[in-house]
């Protein structure tokens, strides 16, 4: 998920969050063993495993699953609302989850989803499998790679603007971390396993956003100092040709 796609909030947004909201800001992580061949493609397997992870703590309604997904998992694995509900139906057909209608007085009935023993086994199997390195798709880096066609000041402005977006996301993540620390103490001492591993992922997000913001600052400064000629790229062989052809 890119910095542009992420919702941005500051420290104050988390100051008065209910405990459950803070807990689900991290989420739980993110086969039935006899039917691996029945499972959908890799991307769908990952979504289906993420949903099993959310249900591993307790039964949830579809709305609650969607809410927890958008407050936690979406920061590192994106999916549309329609995909989530379609995957829940598929998982029920495979026997990884069950659902039942909960009757409510004075309010619409709700459907409650629960993970099955087969679903727990599938989740553990997925967690035990090695994770292949995925391809990198970063439009910002792609634009930077071809910024030789821009006047340097425009490239500098783009790098500075993108760096600011990463700094805003960094502030949001640091706000979540500060609120969790104030409510629960250090994750190193917590007995809540979901909170502990969620904190590890949060820390990765903080370090990534800090690194990216710092790289943008550095790249903008380097571009501003650069004395190359703006305009079209030279037709003479260059280091860029070596990078693209070697």
PDB file of C-alpha atoms in Angstrom:
ATOM      1  CA  UNK A   1       0.000   0.000   0.000  1.00  0.00           C
ATOM      2  CA  UNK A   2       1.426   3.399  -0.941  1.00  0.00           C
ATOM      3  CA  UNK A   3       1.652   6.441   1.291  1.00  0.00           C
ATOM      4  CA  UNK A   4      -1.035   8.116  -0.823  1.00  0.00           C
ATOM      5  CA  UNK A   5      -3.503   5.296  -0.132  1.00  0.00           C
ATOM      6  CA  UNK A   6      -3.052   5.194   3.621  1.00  0.00           C
ATOM      7  CA  UNK A   7      -5.370   7.168   5.921  1.00  0.00           C
ATOM      8  CA  UNK A   8      -3.380   9.828   7.790  1.00  0.00           C
ATOM      9  CA  UNK A   9      -3.971  10.740  11.424  1.00  0.00           C
ATOM     10  CA  UNK A  10      -1.789  12.347  14.053  1.00  0.00           C
ATOM     11  CA  UNK A  11      -1.001  11.468  17.664  1.00  0.00           C
ATOM     12  CA  UNK A  12      -4.176  13.152  18.936  1.00  0.00           C
ATOM     13  CA  UNK A  13      -6.367  10.811  16.918  1.00  0.00           C
ATOM     14  CA  UNK A  14      -5.409   7.943  19.239  1.00  0.00           C
ATOM     15  CA  UNK A  15      -5.445   9.719  22.596  1.00  0.00           C
ATOM     16  CA  UNK A  16      -9.020   8.734  23.487  1.00  0.00           C
ATOM     17  CA  UNK A  17      -9.423   5.544  21.455  1.00  0.00           C
ATOM     18  CA  UNK A  18     -11.231   2.688  23.253  1.00  0.00           C
ATOM     19  CA  UNK A  19      -9.011  -0.230  24.196  1.00  0.00           C
ATOM     20  CA  UNK A  20     -10.546  -2.471  21.557  1.00  0.00           C
ATOM     21  CA  UNK A  21      -9.856   0.144  18.867  1.00  0.00           C
ATOM     22  CA  UNK A  22      -6.219   0.393  19.861  1.00  0.00           C
ATOM     23  CA  UNK A  23      -5.927  -3.365  19.915  1.00  0.00           C
ATOM     24  CA  UNK A  24      -7.487  -3.708  16.479  1.00  0.00           C
ATOM     25  CA  UNK A  25      -5.277  -0.936  15.097  1.00  0.00           C
ATOM     26  CA  UNK A  26      -2.664  -3.681  15.008  1.00  0.00           C
ATOM     27  CA  UNK A  27      -4.910  -6.667  14.520  1.00  0.00           C
ATOM     28  CA  UNK A  28      -4.170 -10.324  14.735  1.00  0.00           C
ATOM     29  CA  UNK A  29      -1.915 -11.710  11.995  1.00  0.00           C
ATOM     30  CA  UNK A  30      -1.706 -11.520   9.089  1.00  0.00           C
ATOM     31  CA  UNK A  31      -6.420 -25.195   4.265  1.00  0.00           C
ATOM     32  CA  UNK A  32      -7.915 -27.379   5.399  1.00  0.00           C
ATOM     33  CA  UNK A  33      -4.953 -29.811   5.186  1.00  0.00           C
ATOM     34  CA  UNK A  34      -6.695 -32.361   3.013  1.00  0.00           C
ATOM     35  CA  UNK A  35      -7.811 -29.766   0.442  1.00  0.00           C
ATOM     36  CA  UNK A  36      -4.908 -27.459  -0.345  1.00  0.00           C
ATOM     37  CA  UNK A  37      -5.525 -28.111  -4.036  1.00  0.00           C
ATOM     38  CA  UNK A  38      -8.996 -26.599  -3.631  1.00  0.00           C
ATOM     39  CA  UNK A  39      -7.614 -23.249  -2.520  1.00  0.00           C
ATOM     40  CA  UNK A  40      -7.651 -20.191  -4.796  1.00  0.00           C
ATOM     41  CA  UNK A  41      -4.607 -18.372  -6.225  1.00  0.00           C
ATOM     42  CA  UNK A  42      -1.785 -17.082  -4.003  1.00  0.00           C
ATOM     43  CA  UNK A  43      -3.190 -13.577  -3.475  1.00  0.00           C
ATOM     44  CA  UNK A  44      -6.555 -15.019  -2.470  1.00  0.00           C
ATOM     45  CA  UNK A  45      -4.862 -17.522  -0.151  1.00  0.00           C
ATOM     46  CA  UNK A  46      -3.202 -14.613   1.637  1.00  0.00           C
ATOM     47  CA  UNK A  47      -6.506 -12.737   2.005  1.00  0.00           C
ATOM     48  CA  UNK A  48      -8.259 -15.863   3.186  1.00  0.00           C
ATOM     49  CA  UNK A  49      -5.464 -16.452   5.750  1.00  0.00           C
ATOM     50  CA  UNK A  50      -5.678 -12.851   6.949  1.00  0.00           C
ATOM     51  CA  UNK A  51      -9.415 -13.286   7.572  1.00  0.00           C
ATOM     52  CA  UNK A  52      -8.774 -16.529   9.453  1.00  0.00           C
ATOM     53  CA  UNK A  53      -6.223 -14.633  11.549  1.00  0.00           C
ATOM     54  CA  UNK A  54      -8.806 -12.014  12.470  1.00  0.00           C
ATOM     55  CA  UNK A  55     -11.284 -14.740  13.434  1.00  0.00           C
ATOM     56  CA  UNK A  56      -8.700 -16.689  15.445  1.00  0.00           C
ATOM     57  CA  UNK A  57      -9.357 -14.542  18.532  1.00  0.00           C
ATOM     58  CA  UNK A  58     -13.155 -14.662  18.599  1.00  0.00           C
ATOM     59  CA  UNK A  59     -16.245 -14.842  16.351  1.00  0.00           C
ATOM     60  CA  UNK A  60     -16.983 -11.627  14.441  1.00  0.00           C
ATOM     61  CA  UNK A  61     -19.681 -10.222  12.199  1.00  0.00           C
ATOM     62  CA  UNK A  62     -18.828  -9.290   8.634  1.00  0.00           C
ATOM     63  CA  UNK A  63     -18.931  -5.624   9.646  1.00  0.00           C
ATOM     64  CA  UNK A  64     -16.532  -6.236  12.536  1.00  0.00           C
ATOM     65  CA  UNK A  65     -14.155  -8.156  10.265  1.00  0.00           C
ATOM     66  CA  UNK A  66     -14.181  -5.318   7.735  1.00  0.00           C
ATOM     67  CA  UNK A  67     -13.624  -2.737  10.483  1.00  0.00           C
ATOM     68  CA  UNK A  68     -10.649  -4.601  11.955  1.00  0.00           C
ATOM     69  CA  UNK A  69      -9.215  -5.229   8.490  1.00  0.00           C
ATOM     70  CA  UNK A  70      -9.302  -1.527   7.573  1.00  0.00           C
ATOM     71  CA  UNK A  71      -7.708  -0.534  10.887  1.00  0.00           C
ATOM     72  CA  UNK A  72      -4.847  -2.991  10.782  1.00  0.00           C
ATOM     73  CA  UNK A  73      -4.296  -5.442   7.921  1.00  0.00           C
ATOM     74  CA  UNK A  74      -4.956  -2.845   5.212  1.00  0.00           C
ATOM     75  CA  UNK A  75      -1.663  -1.137   6.076  1.00  0.00           C
ATOM     76  CA  UNK A  76       0.234  -4.082   4.618  1.00  0.00           C
ATOM     77  CA  UNK A  77      -2.326  -6.128   2.619  1.00  0.00           C
ATOM     78  CA  UNK A  78      -5.083  -4.371   0.726  1.00  0.00           C
ATOM     79  CA  UNK A  79      -8.456  -5.794  -0.315  1.00  0.00           C
ATOM     80  CA  UNK A  80     -11.821  -4.406  -1.330  1.00  0.00           C
ATOM     81  CA  UNK A  81     -14.988  -4.837   0.730  1.00  0.00           C
ATOM     82  CA  UNK A  82     -16.490  -7.030  -2.010  1.00  0.00           C
ATOM     83  CA  UNK A  83     -13.407  -9.288  -1.983  1.00  0.00           C
ATOM     84  CA  UNK A  84     -13.624  -9.749   1.784  1.00  0.00           C
ATOM     85  CA  UNK A  85     -17.281 -10.774   1.770  1.00  0.00           C
ATOM     86  CA  UNK A  86     -16.773 -13.061  -1.230  1.00  0.00           C
ATOM     87  CA  UNK A  87     -13.829 -14.712   0.525  1.00  0.00           C
ATOM     88  CA  UNK A  88     -15.885 -15.299   3.685  1.00  0.00           C
ATOM     89  CA  UNK A  89     -18.487 -17.164   1.621  1.00  0.00           C
ATOM     90  CA  UNK A  90     -15.782 -19.229  -0.092  1.00  0.00           C
ATOM     91  CA  UNK A  91     -14.159 -20.079   3.247  1.00  0.00           C
ATOM     92  CA  UNK A  92     -17.503 -21.245   4.596  1.00  0.00           C
ATOM     93  CA  UNK A  93     -17.981 -23.541   1.591  1.00  0.00           C
ATOM     94  CA  UNK A  94     -14.515 -25.011   2.228  1.00  0.00           C
ATOM     95  CA  UNK A  95     -15.312 -25.580   5.895  1.00  0.00           C
ATOM     96  CA  UNK A  96     -12.768 -23.130   7.322  1.00  0.00           C
ATOM     97  CA  UNK A  97     -15.446 -20.964   8.971  1.00  0.00           C
ATOM     98  CA  UNK A  98     -19.042 -21.339  10.033  1.00  0.00           C
ATOM     99  CA  UNK A  99     -21.684 -18.651  10.236  1.00  0.00           C
ATOM    100  CA  UNK A 100     -24.956 -18.264  12.061  1.00  0.00           C
ATOM    101  CA  UNK A 101     -27.603 -15.567  12.242  1.00  0.00           C
ATOM    102  CA  UNK A 102     -27.776 -13.780  15.578  1.00  0.00           C
ATOM    103  CA  UNK A 103     -31.279 -12.446  16.281  1.00  0.00           C
ATOM    104  CA  UNK A 104     -31.374  -8.937  17.775  1.00  0.00           C
ATOM    105  CA  UNK A 105     -34.329  -7.194  19.343  1.00  0.00           C
ATOM    106  CA  UNK A 106     -35.168  -3.851  17.734  1.00  0.00           C
ATOM    107  CA  UNK A 107     -32.217  -4.057  15.343  1.00  0.00           C
ATOM    108  CA  UNK A 108     -31.447  -5.970  12.138  1.00  0.00           C
ATOM    109  CA  UNK A 109     -30.189  -9.500  12.651  1.00  0.00           C
ATOM    110  CA  UNK A 110     -26.482 -10.040  12.123  1.00  0.00           C
ATOM    111  CA  UNK A 111     -24.404 -12.923  10.755  1.00  0.00           C
ATOM    112  CA  UNK A 112     -21.615 -14.096  13.040  1.00  0.00           C
ATOM    113  CA  UNK A 113     -18.559 -15.886  11.597  1.00  0.00           C
ATOM    114  CA  UNK A 114     -16.393 -18.305  13.608  1.00  0.00           C
ATOM    115  CA  UNK A 115     -13.216 -20.170  12.696  1.00  0.00           C
ATOM    116  CA  UNK A 116     -13.409 -23.986  12.662  1.00  0.00           C
ATOM    117  CA  UNK A 117     -10.706 -26.469  13.755  1.00  0.00           C
ATOM    118  CA  UNK A 118      -9.985 -26.988  10.043  1.00  0.00           C
ATOM    119  CA  UNK A 119      -9.631 -23.227   9.657  1.00  0.00           C
ATOM    120  CA  UNK A 120      -7.160 -23.056  12.546  1.00  0.00           C
ATOM    121  CA  UNK A 121      -5.148 -25.892  10.999  1.00  0.00           C
ATOM    122  CA  UNK A 122      -5.155 -24.069   7.648  1.00  0.00           C
ATOM    123  CA  UNK A 123      -3.981 -20.850   9.298  1.00  0.00           C
ATOM    124  CA  UNK A 124      -1.114 -22.627  11.077  1.00  0.00           C
ATOM    125  CA  UNK A 125      -0.141 -24.389   7.860  1.00  0.00           C
ATOM    126  CA  UNK A 126      -0.018 -21.064   6.009  1.00  0.00           C
ATOM    127  CA  UNK A 127       2.056 -19.470   8.786  1.00  0.00           C
ATOM    128  CA  UNK A 128       4.533 -22.366   8.683  1.00  0.00           C
ATOM    129  CA  UNK A 129       5.062 -22.137   4.926  1.00  0.00           C
ATOM    130  CA  UNK A 130       8.012 -20.040   3.633  1.00  0.00           C
ATOM    131  CA  UNK A 131       7.082 -16.615   2.278  1.00  0.00           C
ATOM    132  CA  UNK A 132       8.445 -15.990  -1.230  1.00  0.00           C
ATOM    133  CA  UNK A 133       9.933 -12.576  -1.928  1.00  0.00           C
ATOM    134  CA  UNK A 134       7.274 -10.651  -3.805  1.00  0.00           C
ATOM    135  CA  UNK A 135       7.874  -8.299  -6.749  1.00  0.00           C
ATOM    136  CA  UNK A 136       8.329  -4.621  -5.918  1.00  0.00           C
ATOM    137  CA  UNK A 137       5.901  -2.148  -7.484  1.00  0.00           C
ATOM    138  CA  UNK A 138       6.702   1.407  -6.401  1.00  0.00           C
ATOM    139  CA  UNK A 139       5.426   4.118  -8.734  1.00  0.00           C
ATOM    140  CA  UNK A 140       7.404   6.775  -6.879  1.00  0.00           C
ATOM    141  CA  UNK A 141      10.698   4.985  -7.609  1.00  0.00           C
ATOM    142  CA  UNK A 142       9.606   4.399 -11.204  1.00  0.00           C
ATOM    143  CA  UNK A 143       8.986   8.134 -11.644  1.00  0.00           C
ATOM    144  CA  UNK A 144      12.302   8.982 -10.020  1.00  0.00           C
ATOM    145  CA  UNK A 145      14.121   6.559 -12.326  1.00  0.00           C
ATOM    146  CA  UNK A 146      12.809   8.449 -15.368  1.00  0.00           C
ATOM    147  CA  UNK A 147      13.036  11.963 -13.902  1.00  0.00           C
ATOM    148  CA  UNK A 148      15.947  12.765 -16.220  1.00  0.00           C
ATOM    149  CA  UNK A 149      13.321  14.147 -18.615  1.00  0.00           C
ATOM    150  CA  UNK A 150      12.270  16.808 -16.067  1.00  0.00           C
ATOM    151  CA  UNK A 151      14.016  20.025 -15.105  1.00  0.00           C
ATOM    152  CA  UNK A 152      15.788  19.261 -11.787  1.00  0.00           C
ATOM    153  CA  UNK A 153      13.657  21.760  -9.769  1.00  0.00           C
ATOM    154  CA  UNK A 154      10.507  19.814 -10.675  1.00  0.00           C
ATOM    155  CA  UNK A 155      12.131  16.545  -9.654  1.00  0.00           C
ATOM    156  CA  UNK A 156      13.176  18.153  -6.351  1.00  0.00           C
ATOM    157  CA  UNK A 157       9.603  19.320  -5.710  1.00  0.00           C
ATOM    158  CA  UNK A 158       8.237  15.840  -6.392  1.00  0.00           C
ATOM    159  CA  UNK A 159      10.734  14.190  -4.033  1.00  0.00           C
ATOM    160  CA  UNK A 160      10.016  16.727  -1.286  1.00  0.00           C
ATOM    161  CA  UNK A 161       6.258  16.279  -1.663  1.00  0.00           C
ATOM    162  CA  UNK A 162       6.525  12.503  -1.502  1.00  0.00           C
ATOM    163  CA  UNK A 163       8.810  12.713   1.527  1.00  0.00           C
ATOM    164  CA  UNK A 164       6.200  14.803   3.324  1.00  0.00           C
ATOM    165  CA  UNK A 165       3.563  12.138   2.670  1.00  0.00           C
ATOM    166  CA  UNK A 166       5.794   9.524   4.299  1.00  0.00           C
ATOM    167  CA  UNK A 167       6.436  11.824   7.258  1.00  0.00           C
ATOM    168  CA  UNK A 168       2.675  12.143   7.805  1.00  0.00           C
ATOM    169  CA  UNK A 169       2.260   8.361   7.790  1.00  0.00           C
ATOM    170  CA  UNK A 170       5.235   8.077  10.148  1.00  0.00           C
ATOM    171  CA  UNK A 171       3.511  10.485  12.535  1.00  0.00           C
ATOM    172  CA  UNK A 172       0.361   8.372  12.426  1.00  0.00           C
ATOM    173  CA  UNK A 173       2.242   5.160  13.221  1.00  0.00           C
ATOM    174  CA  UNK A 174       4.173   6.835  16.029  1.00  0.00           C
ATOM    175  CA  UNK A 175       0.847   8.056  17.422  1.00  0.00           C
ATOM    176  CA  UNK A 176      -0.474   4.490  17.504  1.00  0.00           C
ATOM    177  CA  UNK A 177       2.716   3.306  19.199  1.00  0.00           C
ATOM    178  CA  UNK A 178       2.544   6.045  21.844  1.00  0.00           C
ATOM    179  CA  UNK A 179      -1.108   5.288  22.604  1.00  0.00           C
ATOM    180  CA  UNK A 180      -0.456   1.552  22.894  1.00  0.00           C
ATOM    181  CA  UNK A 181       2.511   2.166  25.173  1.00  0.00           C
ATOM    182  CA  UNK A 182       0.424   4.429  27.411  1.00  0.00           C
ATOM    183  CA  UNK A 183      -2.439   1.897  27.652  1.00  0.00           C
ATOM    184  CA  UNK A 184      -0.600  -1.429  27.761  1.00  0.00           C
ATOM    185  CA  UNK A 185       3.010  -0.693  28.626  1.00  0.00           C
ATOM    186  CA  UNK A 186       5.980  -2.111  26.744  1.00  0.00           C
ATOM    187  CA  UNK A 187       5.094  -4.862  24.227  1.00  0.00           C
ATOM    188  CA  UNK A 188       8.143  -6.744  25.525  1.00  0.00           C
ATOM    189  CA  UNK A 189       6.309  -7.438  28.789  1.00  0.00           C
ATOM    190  CA  UNK A 190       2.779  -8.056  27.488  1.00  0.00           C
ATOM    191  CA  UNK A 191       1.190 -11.495  27.759  1.00  0.00           C
ATOM    192  CA  UNK A 192      -1.085 -10.714  24.802  1.00  0.00           C
ATOM    193  CA  UNK A 193       0.541 -12.547  21.892  1.00  0.00           C
ATOM    194  CA  UNK A 194      -1.508 -10.771  19.226  1.00  0.00           C
ATOM    195  CA  UNK A 195      -0.510  -7.408  20.692  1.00  0.00           C
ATOM    196  CA  UNK A 196       3.162  -8.432  20.807  1.00  0.00           C
ATOM    197  CA  UNK A 197       3.362  -9.582  17.187  1.00  0.00           C
ATOM    198  CA  UNK A 198       1.216  -6.664  16.052  1.00  0.00           C
ATOM    199  CA  UNK A 199       3.750  -4.359  17.707  1.00  0.00           C
ATOM    200  CA  UNK A 200       6.519  -5.978  15.668  1.00  0.00           C
ATOM    201  CA  UNK A 201       4.666  -5.138  12.453  1.00  0.00           C
ATOM    202  CA  UNK A 202       3.960  -1.606  13.675  1.00  0.00           C
ATOM    203  CA  UNK A 203       7.675  -1.113  14.354  1.00  0.00           C
ATOM    204  CA  UNK A 204       8.466  -2.296  10.816  1.00  0.00           C
ATOM    205  CA  UNK A 205       6.044   0.309   9.480  1.00  0.00           C
ATOM    206  CA  UNK A 206       7.671   3.034  11.578  1.00  0.00           C
ATOM    207  CA  UNK A 207      11.165   2.114  10.418  1.00  0.00           C
ATOM    208  CA  UNK A 208      10.079   1.850   6.781  1.00  0.00           C
ATOM    209  CA  UNK A 209       8.336   5.237   6.742  1.00  0.00           C
ATOM    210  CA  UNK A 210      11.272   6.874   8.534  1.00  0.00           C
ATOM    211  CA  UNK A 211      13.707   5.361   6.033  1.00  0.00           C
ATOM    212  CA  UNK A 212      11.598   6.399   3.034  1.00  0.00           C
ATOM    213  CA  UNK A 213      11.109   9.955   4.327  1.00  0.00           C
ATOM    214  CA  UNK A 214      14.855  10.265   4.951  1.00  0.00           C
ATOM    215  CA  UNK A 215      15.662   8.883   1.492  1.00  0.00           C
ATOM    216  CA  UNK A 216      13.310  11.424  -0.125  1.00  0.00           C
ATOM    217  CA  UNK A 217      15.000  14.244   1.824  1.00  0.00           C
ATOM    218  CA  UNK A 218      18.430  13.005   0.763  1.00  0.00           C
ATOM    219  CA  UNK A 219      17.440  12.464  -2.884  1.00  0.00           C
ATOM    220  CA  UNK A 220      15.869  15.934  -3.103  1.00  0.00           C
ATOM    221  CA  UNK A 221      19.024  17.525  -1.672  1.00  0.00           C
ATOM    222  CA  UNK A 222      21.242  15.556  -4.050  1.00  0.00           C
ATOM    223  CA  UNK A 223      19.094  16.559  -7.025  1.00  0.00           C
ATOM    224  CA  UNK A 224      19.153  20.221  -5.979  1.00  0.00           C
ATOM    225  CA  UNK A 225      22.970  20.120  -5.892  1.00  0.00           C
ATOM    226  CA  UNK A 226      23.298  18.218  -9.134  1.00  0.00           C
ATOM    227  CA  UNK A 227      24.855  20.152 -11.997  1.00  0.00           C
ATOM    228  CA  UNK A 228      23.634  17.982 -14.859  1.00  0.00           C
ATOM    229  CA  UNK A 229      21.805  19.571 -17.758  1.00  0.00           C
ATOM    230  CA  UNK A 230      17.976  19.437 -17.703  1.00  0.00           C
ATOM    231  CA  UNK A 231      16.006  18.259 -20.699  1.00  0.00           C
ATOM    232  CA  UNK A 232      16.094  15.039 -22.630  1.00  0.00           C
ATOM    233  CA  UNK A 233      18.540  12.304 -21.741  1.00  0.00           C
ATOM    234  CA  UNK A 234      21.811  12.159 -23.621  1.00  0.00           C
ATOM    235  CA  UNK A 235      21.962   9.651 -26.460  1.00  0.00           C
ATOM    236  CA  UNK A 236      25.509   8.728 -25.475  1.00  0.00           C
ATOM    237  CA  UNK A 237      26.018   5.506 -23.484  1.00  0.00           C
ATOM    238  CA  UNK A 238      25.572   6.160 -19.793  1.00  0.00           C
ATOM    239  CA  UNK A 239      25.345   4.451 -16.417  1.00  0.00           C
ATOM    240  CA  UNK A 240      21.565   4.256 -16.910  1.00  0.00           C
ATOM    241  CA  UNK A 241      22.106   2.193 -20.062  1.00  0.00           C
ATOM    242  CA  UNK A 242      24.334  -0.142 -18.088  1.00  0.00           C
ATOM    243  CA  UNK A 243      21.693  -0.535 -15.353  1.00  0.00           C
ATOM    244  CA  UNK A 244      18.928  -1.301 -17.840  1.00  0.00           C
ATOM    245  CA  UNK A 245      20.863  -3.703 -20.080  1.00  0.00           C
ATOM    246  CA  UNK A 246      23.309  -5.572 -17.860  1.00  0.00           C
TER     247      UNK A 246
END
